[in-house]
């Protein structure tokens, strides 16, 4: 791709930068459809209750109110949906299971009328016992949230959830190789630790927003969803409309982080439009988005054995995740958390177990590196605990036990395809350099991670090369701020050898762009990028064939050049070529690219498609009087295969690290009496610029051997993983404080410091 | 929120018991509880709870239902209501147990589960919780004083 630098000189790959800063960018909330109403949602105020009745007559009598949707309106359609388990009603029917669950929705001529009408709806609840904690929810006699657990096999992810009948467990995953019990009994040392990770919010700047236009036999949506084809599929199942009659547009999305992955509010807005008989826009507040989904919290128990030489020999991982009131993608999150807790280490004996559990809380959902931050928090904290107990340097201890590139972590998974040892060494060297320039009074901590992105190799793209040399790429990869349109633009420009400024990537639209599984799991640049490459190769083949037919010679003698084709007799413009072929001054080339499990030289059927790894090193300062931790310096390193757009890639990695900083120091949902008591921007804190590190280095290593375009590997999620354990490890190294629960709030750190003082005095 | 009162009172259970069934007398002990009406004797009552929480004034029409009575030792009652203005709902489950103490007098145990839900609870739970604690503490103080008169 080196030639691309000259070809694209001076051009900015991401057109959204300028559109966003000038206010020209179009988001779903900007969409106006003729006759459109505004919708607002009445939410459950109680954690668990039967609905005895809903009186909406007062709301319907108010000026400007057109319709009120309640569970009674779901008759005649399929009322329940889900990705793994069909457990969620479009809107509560006869029961609510968490504070914030939609109970009624109002469509009115404006948002004010709709909001006012909510207060006039009276819901009669019969309260039921509730449970907020996952381990409590697993106990016999705990309130049962769902009596029936209807699974859907291979519906969104491959496979099927394994719920435990008659309990709140909606996923139970187990894996083992070797014999951990025998290995523990023979081990020189065995370490057992419990770690907890709280519920945290995605905090995308744009809340959930959908415009739906339900007609008699069709449905059109403008959605913030990260997976428009999943929205299409779920709505088709619910409303009984053919896929071709459901059209989903994906304008710019103001951040997703998994909170808009799969399907969220689209069925509800579609049902409200169906009831109102008019298009409806529903734009949640951020407070409401906090009641829509969040990361699954986790309790992780690790038991790890080492031999006399300090080699890791066995590991047992037990994860219990709080999945909230509805399963969503929680079954996949639970599996990934168990796998990601292995770490990039060699374990001859391994046992994994994960459960995801229903509770009366906001539904858990996918979030940047599903299950990863929870797992890596536990594993990388414990790696330092073990290293300290064995009097080993934490870097050296990790390197001694880390798998090499090409070595397996688990026999059924693709061997590690990156040099993580090299990445860790690079990060250490970079931090040494940063420290040399810094204040030199900080404590250092490290952590690494290797995760297996759950990427299904299903993607498609259509590319059209016009007579004037301009190019348009059509794909259903959603621009959620990560820069995918820019990346695809570069890939198409390079593959077709056309200048970047003539390449456009269209707004995703299921009516025109081919099927794509969805935007997430660090997959778009790799699999959709490849689909674009394949589509461009299809075009190149067509151009060569046409050139050979029109100009003479063999197809192989021709190659694309900017604006034309070059062959034995020199360059010919595309316009001239098409004119001569069709006999008029018109025409275009259309290429189609598909990625399937059979794609790629090594085959894309083996999971993971690539390993996403990360090495993070932090230097922190601690105010011992207040317990306040400050991240002073941070180095993040990852082998991303090939950087397609450096500015955007660095932004992804740095953004992930700052999001990880929030998880580490500040963020958590707080529940009291079944009520989420800090679900607002006033009470829930994410890092500000002030709290960001003074020095931050991002090392994007390019081995060039990933499965994507130019050897690219996916990235954007890995950077979030090492931050929390690295900071906790720095606190342990510097102050003897080992904290096993996140976030590392000043109160928690201060109390831990006092405990250490007490122990020292004894 | 769960609240509990434990006390040993000098009077016998049978002499304390009537206090809990003179609803006007009990209502006077609950700060802000007004307009108590008996709908069905020993079964159903209505009242209005007037409270000021932070900047919000709430007026909660409350229905009270007696779930179980075992004279003179046990009563369970439920109260529920909704403030129209703030959309705040109140649900209380209260149980009172009276038991003759071995050394004489009565062992009193009151257990109360209070759920406050709605916008106020979501946005200002710490304030709501503090107010509830204050109300219950005041109720306990007044009840003890009242029972000392028995």
mmCIF file with all atom_site columns, N, CA and C in Angstrom, chain A residues 494-517:
data_model
loop_
_atom_site.group_PDB
_atom_site.id
_atom_site.type_symbol
_atom_site.label_atom_id
_atom_site.label_alt_id
_atom_site.label_comp_id
_atom_site.label_asym_id
_atom_site.label_entity_id
_atom_site.label_seq_id
_atom_site.pdbx_PDB_ins_code
_atom_site.Cartn_x
_atom_site.Cartn_y
_atom_site.Cartn_z
_atom_site.occupancy
_atom_site.B_iso_or_equiv
_atom_site.pdbx_formal_charge
_atom_site.auth_seq_id
_atom_site.auth_comp_id
_atom_site.auth_asym_id
_atom_site.auth_atom_id
_atom_site.pdbx_PDB_model_num
ATOM 1  N N  . UNK A 1 494 ? -7.013  2.313  -3.356 1.00 0.00 ? 494 UNK A N  1
ATOM 2  C CA . UNK A 1 494 ? -5.793  1.545  -3.613 1.00 0.00 ? 494 UNK A CA 1
ATOM 3  C C  . UNK A 1 494 ? -6.048  0.399  -4.578 1.00 0.00 ? 494 UNK A C  1
ATOM 4  N N  . UNK A 1 495 ? -7.147  -0.322 -4.328 1.00 0.00 ? 495 UNK A N  1
ATOM 5  C CA . UNK A 1 495 ? -7.414  -1.514 -5.140 1.00 0.00 ? 495 UNK A CA 1
ATOM 6  C C  . UNK A 1 495 ? -7.716  -1.151 -6.591 1.00 0.00 ? 495 UNK A C  1
ATOM 7  N N  . UNK A 1 496 ? -8.349  -0.003 -6.801 1.00 0.00 ? 496 UNK A N  1
ATOM 8  C CA . UNK A 1 496 ? -8.700  0.407  -8.170 1.00 0.00 ? 496 UNK A CA 1
ATOM 9  C C  . UNK A 1 496 ? -7.681  1.374  -8.759 1.00 0.00 ? 496 UNK A C  1
ATOM 10 N N  . UNK A 1 497 ? -6.690  1.746  -7.931 1.00 0.00 ? 497 UNK A N  1
ATOM 11 C CA . UNK A 1 497 ? -5.642  2.677  -8.380 1.00 0.00 ? 497 UNK A CA 1
ATOM 12 C C  . UNK A 1 497 ? -6.256  4.000  -8.857 1.00 0.00 ? 497 UNK A C  1
ATOM 13 N N  . UNK A 1 498 ? -7.226  4.481  -8.096 1.00 0.00 ? 498 UNK A N  1
ATOM 14 C CA . UNK A 1 498 ? -7.878  5.748  -8.420 1.00 0.00 ? 498 UNK A CA 1
ATOM 15 C C  . UNK A 1 498 ? -7.629  6.744  -7.287 1.00 0.00 ? 498 UNK A C  1
ATOM 16 N N  . UNK A 1 499 ? -7.595  8.038  -7.616 1.00 0.00 ? 499 UNK A N  1
ATOM 17 C CA . UNK A 1 499 ? -7.318  9.025  -6.565 1.00 0.00 ? 499 UNK A CA 1
ATOM 18 C C  . UNK A 1 499 ? -8.409  9.031  -5.486 1.00 0.00 ? 499 UNK A C  1
ATOM 19 N N  . UNK A 1 500 ? -7.969  9.237  -4.249 1.00 0.00 ? 500 UNK A N  1
ATOM 20 C CA . UNK A 1 500 ? -8.875  9.163  -3.103 1.00 0.00 ? 500 UNK A CA 1
ATOM 21 C C  . UNK A 1 500 ? -10.039 10.139 -3.221 1.00 0.00 ? 500 UNK A C  1
ATOM 22 N N  . UNK A 1 501 ? -9.782  11.324 -3.747 1.00 0.00 ? 501 UNK A N  1
ATOM 23 C CA . UNK A 1 501 ? -10.847 12.335 -3.764 1.00 0.00 ? 501 UNK A CA 1
ATOM 24 C C  . UNK A 1 501 ? -11.992 11.951 -4.693 1.00 0.00 ? 501 UNK A C  1
ATOM 25 N N  . UNK A 1 502 ? -11.787 10.948 -5.553 1.00 0.00 ? 502 UNK A N  1
ATOM 26 C CA . UNK A 1 502 ? -12.865 10.511 -6.441 1.00 0.00 ? 502 UNK A CA 1
ATOM 27 C C  . UNK A 1 502 ? -13.634 9.302  -5.886 1.00 0.00 ? 502 UNK A C  1
ATOM 28 N N  . UNK A 1 503 ? -13.255 8.873  -4.675 1.00 0.00 ? 503 UNK A N  1
ATOM 29 C CA . UNK A 1 503 ? -13.912 7.704  -4.085 1.00 0.00 ? 503 UNK A CA 1
ATOM 30 C C  . UNK A 1 503 ? -14.859 8.152  -2.972 1.00 0.00 ? 503 UNK A C  1
ATOM 31 N N  . UNK A 1 504 ? -16.081 7.659  -3.026 1.00 0.00 ? 504 UNK A N  1
ATOM 32 C CA . UNK A 1 504 ? -17.086 7.958  -2.001 1.00 0.00 ? 504 UNK A CA 1
ATOM 33 C C  . UNK A 1 504 ? -17.556 6.646  -1.393 1.00 0.00 ? 504 UNK A C  1
ATOM 34 N N  . UNK A 1 505 ? -17.821 6.685  -0.098 1.00 0.00 ? 505 UNK A N  1
ATOM 35 C CA . UNK A 1 505 ? -18.450 5.530  0.535  1.00 0.00 ? 505 UNK A CA 1
ATOM 36 C C  . UNK A 1 505 ? -19.862 5.944  0.913  1.00 0.00 ? 505 UNK A C  1
ATOM 37 N N  . UNK A 1 506 ? -20.833 5.234  0.390  1.00 0.00 ? 506 UNK A N  1
ATOM 38 C CA . UNK A 1 506 ? -22.223 5.623  0.587  1.00 0.00 ? 506 UNK A CA 1
ATOM 39 C C  . UNK A 1 506 ? -22.729 5.354  1.995  1.00 0.00 ? 506 UNK A C  1
ATOM 40 N N  . UNK A 1 507 ? -23.831 6.032  2.331  1.00 0.00 ? 507 UNK A N  1
ATOM 41 C CA . UNK A 1 507 ? -24.489 5.783  3.623  1.00 0.00 ? 507 UNK A CA 1
ATOM 42 C C  . UNK A 1 507 ? -25.094 4.378  3.579  1.00 0.00 ? 507 UNK A C  1
ATOM 43 N N  . UNK A 1 508 ? -24.836 3.557  4.589  1.00 0.00 ? 508 UNK A N  1
ATOM 44 C CA . UNK A 1 508 ? -25.393 2.202  4.562  1.00 0.00 ? 508 UNK A CA 1
ATOM 45 C C  . UNK A 1 508 ? -26.914 2.209  4.414  1.00 0.00 ? 508 UNK A C  1
ATOM 46 N N  . UNK A 1 509 ? -27.397 1.334  3.572  1.00 0.00 ? 509 UNK A N  1
ATOM 47 C CA . UNK A 1 509 ? -28.822 1.269  3.259  1.00 0.00 ? 509 UNK A CA 1
ATOM 48 C C  . UNK A 1 509 ? -29.086 -0.179 2.844  1.00 0.00 ? 509 UNK A C  1
ATOM 49 N N  . UNK A 1 510 ? -29.889 -0.880 3.615  1.00 0.00 ? 510 UNK A N  1
ATOM 50 C CA . UNK A 1 510 ? -30.067 -2.316 3.343  1.00 0.00 ? 510 UNK A CA 1
ATOM 51 C C  . UNK A 1 510 ? -30.738 -2.572 1.999  1.00 0.00 ? 510 UNK A C  1
ATOM 52 N N  . UNK A 1 511 ? -31.359 -1.551 1.416  1.00 0.00 ? 511 UNK A N  1
ATOM 53 C CA . UNK A 1 511 ? -32.004 -1.761 0.118  1.00 0.00 ? 511 UNK A CA 1
ATOM 54 C C  . UNK A 1 511 ? -30.967 -1.888 -1.016 1.00 0.00 ? 511 UNK A C  1
ATOM 55 N N  . UNK A 1 512 ? -29.800 -1.275 -0.819 1.00 0.00 ? 512 UNK A N  1
ATOM 56 C CA . UNK A 1 512 ? -28.808 -1.266 -1.905 1.00 0.00 ? 512 UNK A CA 1
ATOM 57 C C  . UNK A 1 512 ? -27.492 -1.959 -1.536 1.00 0.00 ? 512 UNK A C  1
ATOM 58 N N  . UNK A 1 513 ? -27.077 -1.815 -0.299 1.00 0.00 ? 513 UNK A N  1
ATOM 59 C CA . UNK A 1 513 ? -25.795 -2.426 0.083  1.00 0.00 ? 513 UNK A CA 1
ATOM 60 C C  . UNK A 1 513 ? -26.027 -3.885 0.454  1.00 0.00 ? 513 UNK A C  1
ATOM 61 N N  . UNK A 1 514 ? -25.061 -4.752 0.175  1.00 0.00 ? 514 UNK A N  1
ATOM 62 C CA . UNK A 1 514 ? -25.261 -6.176 0.455  1.00 0.00 ? 514 UNK A CA 1
ATOM 63 C C  . UNK A 1 514 ? -25.247 -6.492 1.939  1.00 0.00 ? 514 UNK A C  1
ATOM 64 N N  . UNK A 1 515 ? -25.648 -7.706 2.245  1.00 0.00 ? 515 UNK A N  1
ATOM 65 C CA . UNK A 1 515 ? -25.708 -8.163 3.633  1.00 0.00 ? 515 UNK A CA 1
ATOM 66 C C  . UNK A 1 515 ? -24.345 -8.056 4.302  1.00 0.00 ? 515 UNK A C  1
ATOM 67 N N  . UNK A 1 516 ? -24.353 -7.551 5.516  1.00 0.00 ? 516 UNK A N  1
ATOM 68 C CA . UNK A 1 516 ? -23.166 -7.610 6.372  1.00 0.00 ? 516 UNK A CA 1
ATOM 69 C C  . UNK A 1 516 ? -23.645 -7.940 7.771  1.00 0.00 ? 516 UNK A C  1
ATOM 70 N N  . UNK A 1 517 ? -22.900 -8.726 8.500  1.00 0.00 ? 517 UNK A N  1
ATOM 71 C CA . UNK A 1 517 ? -23.350 -9.185 9.824  1.00 0.00 ? 517 UNK A CA 1
ATOM 72 C C  . UNK A 1 517 ? -23.571 -8.016 10.782 1.00 0.00 ? 517 UNK A C  1
#
